[in-house]
PDB file of C-alpha atoms in Angstrom:
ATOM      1  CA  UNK A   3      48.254  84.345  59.210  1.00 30.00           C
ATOM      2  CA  UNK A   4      47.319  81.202  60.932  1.00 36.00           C
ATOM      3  CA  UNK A   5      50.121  79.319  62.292  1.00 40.00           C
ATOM      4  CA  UNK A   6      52.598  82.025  62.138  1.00 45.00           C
ATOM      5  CA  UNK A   7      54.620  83.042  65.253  1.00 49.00           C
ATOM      6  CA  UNK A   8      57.048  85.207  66.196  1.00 58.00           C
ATOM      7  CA  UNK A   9      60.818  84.611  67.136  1.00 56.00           C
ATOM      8  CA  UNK A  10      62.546  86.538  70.167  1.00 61.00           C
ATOM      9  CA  UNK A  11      63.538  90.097  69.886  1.00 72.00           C
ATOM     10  CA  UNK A  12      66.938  90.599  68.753  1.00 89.00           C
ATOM     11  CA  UNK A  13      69.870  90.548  71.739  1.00 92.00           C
ATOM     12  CA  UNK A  14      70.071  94.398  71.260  1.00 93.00           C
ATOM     13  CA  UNK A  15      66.359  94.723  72.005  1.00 93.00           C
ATOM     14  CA  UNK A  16      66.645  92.254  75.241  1.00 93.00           C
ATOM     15  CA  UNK A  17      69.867  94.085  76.490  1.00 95.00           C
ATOM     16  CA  UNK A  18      67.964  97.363  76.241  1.00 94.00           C
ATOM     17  CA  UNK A  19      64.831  96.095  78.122  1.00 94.00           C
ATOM     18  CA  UNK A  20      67.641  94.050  80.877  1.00 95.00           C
ATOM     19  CA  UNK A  21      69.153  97.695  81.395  1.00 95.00           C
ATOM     20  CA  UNK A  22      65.659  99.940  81.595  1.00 90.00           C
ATOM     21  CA  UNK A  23      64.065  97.049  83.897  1.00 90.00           C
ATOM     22  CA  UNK A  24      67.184  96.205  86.378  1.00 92.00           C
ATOM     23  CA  UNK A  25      67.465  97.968  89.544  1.00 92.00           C
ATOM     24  CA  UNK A  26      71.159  96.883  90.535  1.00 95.00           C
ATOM     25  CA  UNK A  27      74.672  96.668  88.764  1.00 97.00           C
ATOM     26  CA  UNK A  28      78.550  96.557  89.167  1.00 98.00           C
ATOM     27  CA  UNK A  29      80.627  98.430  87.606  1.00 98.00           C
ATOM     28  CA  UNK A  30      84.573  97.579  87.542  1.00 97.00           C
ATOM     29  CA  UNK A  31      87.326  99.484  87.032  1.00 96.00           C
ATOM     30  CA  UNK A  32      90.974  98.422  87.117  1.00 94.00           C
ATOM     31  CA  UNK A  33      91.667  99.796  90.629  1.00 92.00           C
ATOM     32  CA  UNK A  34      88.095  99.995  92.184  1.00 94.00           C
ATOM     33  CA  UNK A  35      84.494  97.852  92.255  1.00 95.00           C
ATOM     34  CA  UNK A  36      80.916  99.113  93.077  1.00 95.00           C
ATOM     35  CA  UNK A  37      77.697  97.807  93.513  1.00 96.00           C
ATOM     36  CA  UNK A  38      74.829 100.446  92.281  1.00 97.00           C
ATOM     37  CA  UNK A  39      71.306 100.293  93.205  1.00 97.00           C
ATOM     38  CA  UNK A  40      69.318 102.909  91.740  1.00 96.00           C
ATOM     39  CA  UNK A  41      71.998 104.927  90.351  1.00 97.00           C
ATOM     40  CA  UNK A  42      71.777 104.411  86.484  1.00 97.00           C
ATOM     41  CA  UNK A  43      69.589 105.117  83.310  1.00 95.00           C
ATOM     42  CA  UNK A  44      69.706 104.855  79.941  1.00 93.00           C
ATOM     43  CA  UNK A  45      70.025 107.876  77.988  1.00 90.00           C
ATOM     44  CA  UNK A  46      67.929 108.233  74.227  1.00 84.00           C
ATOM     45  CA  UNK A  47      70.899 107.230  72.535  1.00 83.00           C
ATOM     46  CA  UNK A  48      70.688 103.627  74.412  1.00 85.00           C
ATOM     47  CA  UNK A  49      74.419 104.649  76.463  1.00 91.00           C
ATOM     48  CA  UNK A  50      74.286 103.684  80.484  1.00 96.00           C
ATOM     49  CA  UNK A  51      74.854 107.083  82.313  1.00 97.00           C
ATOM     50  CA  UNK A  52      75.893 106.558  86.601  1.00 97.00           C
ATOM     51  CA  UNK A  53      75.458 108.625  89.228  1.00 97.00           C
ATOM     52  CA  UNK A  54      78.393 107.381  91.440  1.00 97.00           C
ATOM     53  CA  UNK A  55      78.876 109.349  94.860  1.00 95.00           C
ATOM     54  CA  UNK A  56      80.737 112.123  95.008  1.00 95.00           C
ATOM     55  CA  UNK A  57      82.347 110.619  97.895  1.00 94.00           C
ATOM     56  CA  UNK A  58      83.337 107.514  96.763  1.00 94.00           C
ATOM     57  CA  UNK A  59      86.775 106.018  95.376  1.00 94.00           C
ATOM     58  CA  UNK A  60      85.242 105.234  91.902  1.00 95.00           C
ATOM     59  CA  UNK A  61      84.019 108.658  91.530  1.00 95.00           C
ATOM     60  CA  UNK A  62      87.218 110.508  92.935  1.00 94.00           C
ATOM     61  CA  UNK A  63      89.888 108.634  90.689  1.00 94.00           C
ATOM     62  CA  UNK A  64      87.154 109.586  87.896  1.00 95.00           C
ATOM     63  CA  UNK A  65      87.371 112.992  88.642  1.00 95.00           C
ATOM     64  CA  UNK A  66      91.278 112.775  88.452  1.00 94.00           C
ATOM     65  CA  UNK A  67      91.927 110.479  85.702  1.00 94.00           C
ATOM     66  CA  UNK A  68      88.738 112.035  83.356  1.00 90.00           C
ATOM     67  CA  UNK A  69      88.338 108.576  81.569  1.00 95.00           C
ATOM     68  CA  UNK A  70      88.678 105.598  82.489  1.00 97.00           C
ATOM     69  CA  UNK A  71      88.180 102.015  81.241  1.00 98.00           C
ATOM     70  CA  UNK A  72      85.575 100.019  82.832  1.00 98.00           C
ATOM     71  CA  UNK A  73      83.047  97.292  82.665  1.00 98.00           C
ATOM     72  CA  UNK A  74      79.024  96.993  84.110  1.00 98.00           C
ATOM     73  CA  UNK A  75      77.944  93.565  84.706  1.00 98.00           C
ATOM     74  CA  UNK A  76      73.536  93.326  84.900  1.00 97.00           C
ATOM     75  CA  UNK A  77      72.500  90.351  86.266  1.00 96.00           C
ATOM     76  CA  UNK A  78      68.479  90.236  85.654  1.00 94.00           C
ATOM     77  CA  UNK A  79      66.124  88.299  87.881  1.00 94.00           C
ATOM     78  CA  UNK A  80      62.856  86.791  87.875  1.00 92.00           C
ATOM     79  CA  UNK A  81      59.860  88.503  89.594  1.00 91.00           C
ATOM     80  CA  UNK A  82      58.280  85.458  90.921  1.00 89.00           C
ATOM     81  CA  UNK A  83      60.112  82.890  93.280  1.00 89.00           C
ATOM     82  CA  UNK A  84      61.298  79.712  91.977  1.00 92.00           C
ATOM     83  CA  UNK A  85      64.876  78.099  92.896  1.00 90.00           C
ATOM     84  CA  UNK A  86      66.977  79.960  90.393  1.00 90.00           C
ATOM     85  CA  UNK A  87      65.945  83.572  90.069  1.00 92.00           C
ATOM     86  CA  UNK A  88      68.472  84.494  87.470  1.00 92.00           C
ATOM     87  CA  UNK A  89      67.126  84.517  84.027  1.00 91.00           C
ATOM     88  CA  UNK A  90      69.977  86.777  81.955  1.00 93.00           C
ATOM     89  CA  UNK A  91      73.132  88.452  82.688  1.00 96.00           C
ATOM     90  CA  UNK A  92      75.119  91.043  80.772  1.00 98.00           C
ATOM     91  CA  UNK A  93      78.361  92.488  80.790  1.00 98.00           C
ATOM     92  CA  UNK A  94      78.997  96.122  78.671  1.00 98.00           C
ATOM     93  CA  UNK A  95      82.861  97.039  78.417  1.00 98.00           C
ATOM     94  CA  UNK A  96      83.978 100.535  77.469  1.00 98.00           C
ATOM     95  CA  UNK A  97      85.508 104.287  78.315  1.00 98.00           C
ATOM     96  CA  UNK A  98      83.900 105.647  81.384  1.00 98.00           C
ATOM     97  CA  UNK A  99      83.809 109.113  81.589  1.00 97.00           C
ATOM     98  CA  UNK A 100      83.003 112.467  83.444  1.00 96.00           C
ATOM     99  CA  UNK A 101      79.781 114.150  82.118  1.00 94.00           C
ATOM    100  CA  UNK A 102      78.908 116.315  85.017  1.00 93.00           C
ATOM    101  CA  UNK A 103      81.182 116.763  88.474  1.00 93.00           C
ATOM    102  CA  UNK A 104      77.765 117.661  89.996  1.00 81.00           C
ATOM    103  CA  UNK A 105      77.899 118.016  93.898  1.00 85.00           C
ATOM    104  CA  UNK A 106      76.704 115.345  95.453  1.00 92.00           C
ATOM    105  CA  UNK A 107      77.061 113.248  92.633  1.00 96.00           C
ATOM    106  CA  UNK A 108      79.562 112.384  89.878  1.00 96.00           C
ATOM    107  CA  UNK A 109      77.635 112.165  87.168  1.00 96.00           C
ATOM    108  CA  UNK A 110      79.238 109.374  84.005  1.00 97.00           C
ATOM    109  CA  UNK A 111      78.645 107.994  80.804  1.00 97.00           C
ATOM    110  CA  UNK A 112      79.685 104.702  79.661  1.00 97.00           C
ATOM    111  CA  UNK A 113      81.058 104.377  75.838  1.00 97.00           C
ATOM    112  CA  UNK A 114      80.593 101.150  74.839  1.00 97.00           C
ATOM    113  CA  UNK A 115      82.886  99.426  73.004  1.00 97.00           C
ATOM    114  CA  UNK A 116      81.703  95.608  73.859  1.00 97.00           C
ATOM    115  CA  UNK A 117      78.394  93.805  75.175  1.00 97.00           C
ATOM    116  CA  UNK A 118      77.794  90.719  75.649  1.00 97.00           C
ATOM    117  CA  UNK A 119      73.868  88.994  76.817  1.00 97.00           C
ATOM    118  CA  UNK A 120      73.078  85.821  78.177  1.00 95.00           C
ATOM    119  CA  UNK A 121      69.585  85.208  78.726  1.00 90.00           C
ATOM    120  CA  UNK A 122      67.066  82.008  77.792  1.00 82.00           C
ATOM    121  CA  UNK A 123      67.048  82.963  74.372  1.00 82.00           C
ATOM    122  CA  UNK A 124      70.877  82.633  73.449  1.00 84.00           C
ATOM    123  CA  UNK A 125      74.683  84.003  74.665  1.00 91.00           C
ATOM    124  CA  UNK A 126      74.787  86.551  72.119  1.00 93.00           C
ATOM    125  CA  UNK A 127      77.424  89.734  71.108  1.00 95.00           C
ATOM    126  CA  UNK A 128      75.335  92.966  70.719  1.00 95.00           C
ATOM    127  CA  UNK A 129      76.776  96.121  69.042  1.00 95.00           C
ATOM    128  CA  UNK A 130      77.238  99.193  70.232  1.00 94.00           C
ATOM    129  CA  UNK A 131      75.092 100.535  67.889  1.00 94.00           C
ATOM    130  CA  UNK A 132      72.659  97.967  67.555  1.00 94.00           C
ATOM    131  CA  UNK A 133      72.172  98.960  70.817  1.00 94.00           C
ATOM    132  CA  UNK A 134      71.738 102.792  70.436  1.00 93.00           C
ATOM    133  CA  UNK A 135      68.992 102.242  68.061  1.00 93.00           C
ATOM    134  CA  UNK A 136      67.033  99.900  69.993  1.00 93.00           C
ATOM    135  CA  UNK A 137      63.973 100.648  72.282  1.00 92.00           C
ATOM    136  CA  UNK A 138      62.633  98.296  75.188  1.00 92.00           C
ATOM    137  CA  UNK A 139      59.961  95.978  75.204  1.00 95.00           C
ATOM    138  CA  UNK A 140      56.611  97.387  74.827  1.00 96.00           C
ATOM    139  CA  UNK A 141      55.492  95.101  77.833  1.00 96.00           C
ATOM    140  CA  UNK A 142      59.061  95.604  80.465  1.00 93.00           C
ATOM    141  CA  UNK A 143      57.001  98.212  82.174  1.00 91.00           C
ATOM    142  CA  UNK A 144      54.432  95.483  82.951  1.00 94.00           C
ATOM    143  CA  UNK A 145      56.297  92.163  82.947  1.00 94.00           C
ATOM    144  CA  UNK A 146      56.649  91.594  86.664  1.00 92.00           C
ATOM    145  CA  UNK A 147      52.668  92.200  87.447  1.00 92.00           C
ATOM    146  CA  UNK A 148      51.862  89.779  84.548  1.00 91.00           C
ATOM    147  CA  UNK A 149      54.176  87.281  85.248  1.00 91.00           C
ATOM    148  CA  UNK A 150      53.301  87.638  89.360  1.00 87.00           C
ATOM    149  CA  UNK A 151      49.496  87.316  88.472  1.00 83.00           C
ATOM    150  CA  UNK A 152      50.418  84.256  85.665  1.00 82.00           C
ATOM    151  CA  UNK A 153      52.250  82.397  88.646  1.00 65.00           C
ATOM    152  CA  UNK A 154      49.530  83.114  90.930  1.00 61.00           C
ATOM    153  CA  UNK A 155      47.171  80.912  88.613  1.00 60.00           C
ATOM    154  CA  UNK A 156      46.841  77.068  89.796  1.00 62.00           C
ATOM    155  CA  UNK A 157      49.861  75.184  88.698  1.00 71.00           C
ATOM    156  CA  UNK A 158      47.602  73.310  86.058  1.00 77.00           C
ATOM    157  CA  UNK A 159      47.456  76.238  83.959  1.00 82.00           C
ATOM    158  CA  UNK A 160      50.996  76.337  83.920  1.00 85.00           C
ATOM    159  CA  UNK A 161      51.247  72.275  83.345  1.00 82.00           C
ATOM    160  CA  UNK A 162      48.570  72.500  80.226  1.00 88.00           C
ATOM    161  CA  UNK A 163      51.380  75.361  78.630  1.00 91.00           C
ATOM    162  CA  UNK A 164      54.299  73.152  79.003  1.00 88.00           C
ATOM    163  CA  UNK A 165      51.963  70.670  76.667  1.00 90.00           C
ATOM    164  CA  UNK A 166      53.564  72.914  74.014  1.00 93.00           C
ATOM    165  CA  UNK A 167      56.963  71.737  75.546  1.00 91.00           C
ATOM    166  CA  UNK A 168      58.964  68.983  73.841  1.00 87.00           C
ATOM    167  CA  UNK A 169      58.368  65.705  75.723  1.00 87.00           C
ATOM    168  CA  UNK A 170      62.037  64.821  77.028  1.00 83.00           C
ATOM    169  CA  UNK A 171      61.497  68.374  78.552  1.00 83.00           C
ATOM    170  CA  UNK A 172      58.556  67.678  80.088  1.00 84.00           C
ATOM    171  CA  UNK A 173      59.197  64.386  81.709  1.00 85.00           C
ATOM    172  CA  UNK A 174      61.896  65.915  83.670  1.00 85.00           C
ATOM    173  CA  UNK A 175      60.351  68.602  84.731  1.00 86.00           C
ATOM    174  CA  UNK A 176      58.878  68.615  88.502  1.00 86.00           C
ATOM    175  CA  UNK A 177      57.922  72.356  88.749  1.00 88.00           C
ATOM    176  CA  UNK A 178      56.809  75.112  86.214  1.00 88.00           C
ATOM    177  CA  UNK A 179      57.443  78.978  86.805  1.00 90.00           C
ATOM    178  CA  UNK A 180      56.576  81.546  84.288  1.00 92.00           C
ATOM    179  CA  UNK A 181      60.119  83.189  83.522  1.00 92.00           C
ATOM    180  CA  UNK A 182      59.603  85.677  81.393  1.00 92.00           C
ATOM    181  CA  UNK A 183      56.875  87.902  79.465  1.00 94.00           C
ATOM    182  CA  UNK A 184      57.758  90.014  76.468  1.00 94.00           C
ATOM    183  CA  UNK A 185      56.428  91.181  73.091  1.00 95.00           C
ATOM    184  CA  UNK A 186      57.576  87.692  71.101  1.00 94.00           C
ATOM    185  CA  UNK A 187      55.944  85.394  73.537  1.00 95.00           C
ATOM    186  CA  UNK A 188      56.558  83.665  77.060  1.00 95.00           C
ATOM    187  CA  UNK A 189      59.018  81.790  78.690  1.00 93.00           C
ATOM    188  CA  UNK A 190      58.901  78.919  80.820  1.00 92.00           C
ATOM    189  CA  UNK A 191      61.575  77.495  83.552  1.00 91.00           C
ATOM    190  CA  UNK A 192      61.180  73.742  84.073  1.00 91.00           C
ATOM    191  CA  UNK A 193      62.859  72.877  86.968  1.00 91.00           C
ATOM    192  CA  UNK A 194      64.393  69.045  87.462  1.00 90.00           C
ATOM    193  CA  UNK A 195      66.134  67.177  90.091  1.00 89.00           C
ATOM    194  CA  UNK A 196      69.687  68.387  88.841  1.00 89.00           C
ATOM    195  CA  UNK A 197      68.804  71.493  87.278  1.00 90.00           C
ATOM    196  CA  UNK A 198      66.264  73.868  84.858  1.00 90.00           C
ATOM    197  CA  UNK A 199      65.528  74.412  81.322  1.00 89.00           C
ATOM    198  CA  UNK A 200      64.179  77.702  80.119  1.00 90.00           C
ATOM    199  CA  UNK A 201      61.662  77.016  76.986  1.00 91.00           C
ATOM    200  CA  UNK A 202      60.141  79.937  75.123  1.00 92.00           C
ATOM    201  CA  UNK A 203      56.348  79.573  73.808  1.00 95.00           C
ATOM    202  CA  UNK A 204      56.228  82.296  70.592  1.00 95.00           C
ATOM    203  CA  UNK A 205      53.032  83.898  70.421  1.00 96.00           C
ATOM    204  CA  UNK A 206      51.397  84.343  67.178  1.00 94.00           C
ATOM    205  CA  UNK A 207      51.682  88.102  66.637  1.00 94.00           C
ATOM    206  CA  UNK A 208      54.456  90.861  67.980  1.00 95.00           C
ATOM    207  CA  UNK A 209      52.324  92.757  70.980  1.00 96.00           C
ATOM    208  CA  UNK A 210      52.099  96.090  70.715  1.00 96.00           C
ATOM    209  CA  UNK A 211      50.654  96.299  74.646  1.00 96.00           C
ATOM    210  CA  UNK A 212      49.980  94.370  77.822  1.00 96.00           C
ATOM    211  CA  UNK A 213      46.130  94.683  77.576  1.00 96.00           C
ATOM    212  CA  UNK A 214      46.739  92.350  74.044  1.00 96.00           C
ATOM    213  CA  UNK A 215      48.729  89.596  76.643  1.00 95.00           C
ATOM    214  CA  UNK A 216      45.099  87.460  77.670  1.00 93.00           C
ATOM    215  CA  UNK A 217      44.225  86.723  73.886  1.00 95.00           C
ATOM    216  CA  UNK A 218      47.248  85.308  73.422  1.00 95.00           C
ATOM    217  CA  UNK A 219      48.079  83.544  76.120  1.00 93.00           C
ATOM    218  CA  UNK A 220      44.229  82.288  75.967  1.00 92.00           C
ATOM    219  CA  UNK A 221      45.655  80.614  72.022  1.00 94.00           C
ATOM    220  CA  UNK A 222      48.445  79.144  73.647  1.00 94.00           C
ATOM    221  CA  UNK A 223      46.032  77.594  75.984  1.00 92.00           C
ATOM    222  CA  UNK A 224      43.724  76.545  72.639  1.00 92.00           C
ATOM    223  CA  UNK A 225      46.530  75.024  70.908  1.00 89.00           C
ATOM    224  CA  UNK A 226      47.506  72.879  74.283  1.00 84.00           C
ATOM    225  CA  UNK A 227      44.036  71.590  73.961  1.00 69.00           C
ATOM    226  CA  UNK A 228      44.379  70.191  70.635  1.00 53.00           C
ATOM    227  CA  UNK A 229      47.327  68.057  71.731  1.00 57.00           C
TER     228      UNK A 229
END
């Protein structure tokens, strides 16, 4: 339907696609902190599992307690450069326990009881099972090339899309990145002398794929001409 867009996917959808897409996190309990890199996935019923080393503090007082409380802060960041990588943080509290004592490593799940997203789109509670029935972003798996290849385009490209920007926005603005790509549409960071603004621009239809992502950013580009 002509004019039609669509809005953002729902916090549970963009705290799914944060978790699937992020490399790093902490995780805090009340006697011990750890920074993760490549040691956690999301199971099919949307709950964080870690793979903490056998070795380490977390993992041993794990081991001895059986459950413990704990909380996983995701901080999510931009795949091209700009001043202010950030673009969303999260923080998931809950019950951390032992799912397999493994051997090298201690193998947990996180029950969630509270989560909490920040991102461009809104600060946002998300429930536990909002969560579980949630699936990423059709396009997380191919964000980063599409954003990397969107900021690679001359800087007018990204100047005619901020046309679509309200004007106090605009005037401010001395540099355009491409934030973020998903299925709902694209997000700009306009950076300032004293700061940024993240805008989204909603594309017209919900994606079902990356390969649909040229169309519509080419009618984002069509309706910045007829401003």
């Amino acid at each position: 339907m002509a004019g039609k867009t669509v809005v953002a996917d729902r916090a549970a959808e963009r705290l799914r696609t944060l978790l699937v897409g992020t490399e790093s996190l902490t995780l805090r309990t009340p006697d011990h902190r750890a920074d993760l890199t490549g040691r956690h996935t999301v199971d099919r019923d949307g709950r964080l599992r870690l793979a903490l080393p056998a070795d380490s503090r977390v993992a041993r007082h794990l081991l001895a307690a059986g459950e413990v409380a704990a909380q996983v802060e995701v901080t999510g960041l931009a795949p091209v450069p700009m001043r202010d990588r950030v673009r969303s943080r999260a923080t998931l509290a809950g019950w951390l326990t032992v799912v397999d004592p493994g051997g090298t490593d201690v193998v947990a799940r996180l029950d969630l009881v509270t989560a909490e997203l920040v991102d461009a789109d809104g600060d946002a509670p998300v429930d536990p099972e909002d969560l579980a029935a949630a699936r990423p972003d059709p396009l997380a798996a191919a964000e980063a090339e599409l954003l990397r290849g969107l900021g690679d385009q001359r800087q007018q490209t990204l100047s005619a899309l901020a046309r679509l920007v309200p004007a106090a926005l605009r005037r401010e603005a001395r540099r355009i990145h491409p934030l973020r790509l998903d299925r709902c549409g694209l997000v700009l960071r306009l950076e300032s002398a004293t700061g940024h603004r993240d805008v989204r621009l909603p594309f017209s239809r919900s994606l079902r794929g990356p390969d649909q992502v040229p169309a519509e950013i080419a009618r984002l580009l069509a309706r910045c001409g007829s401003r």
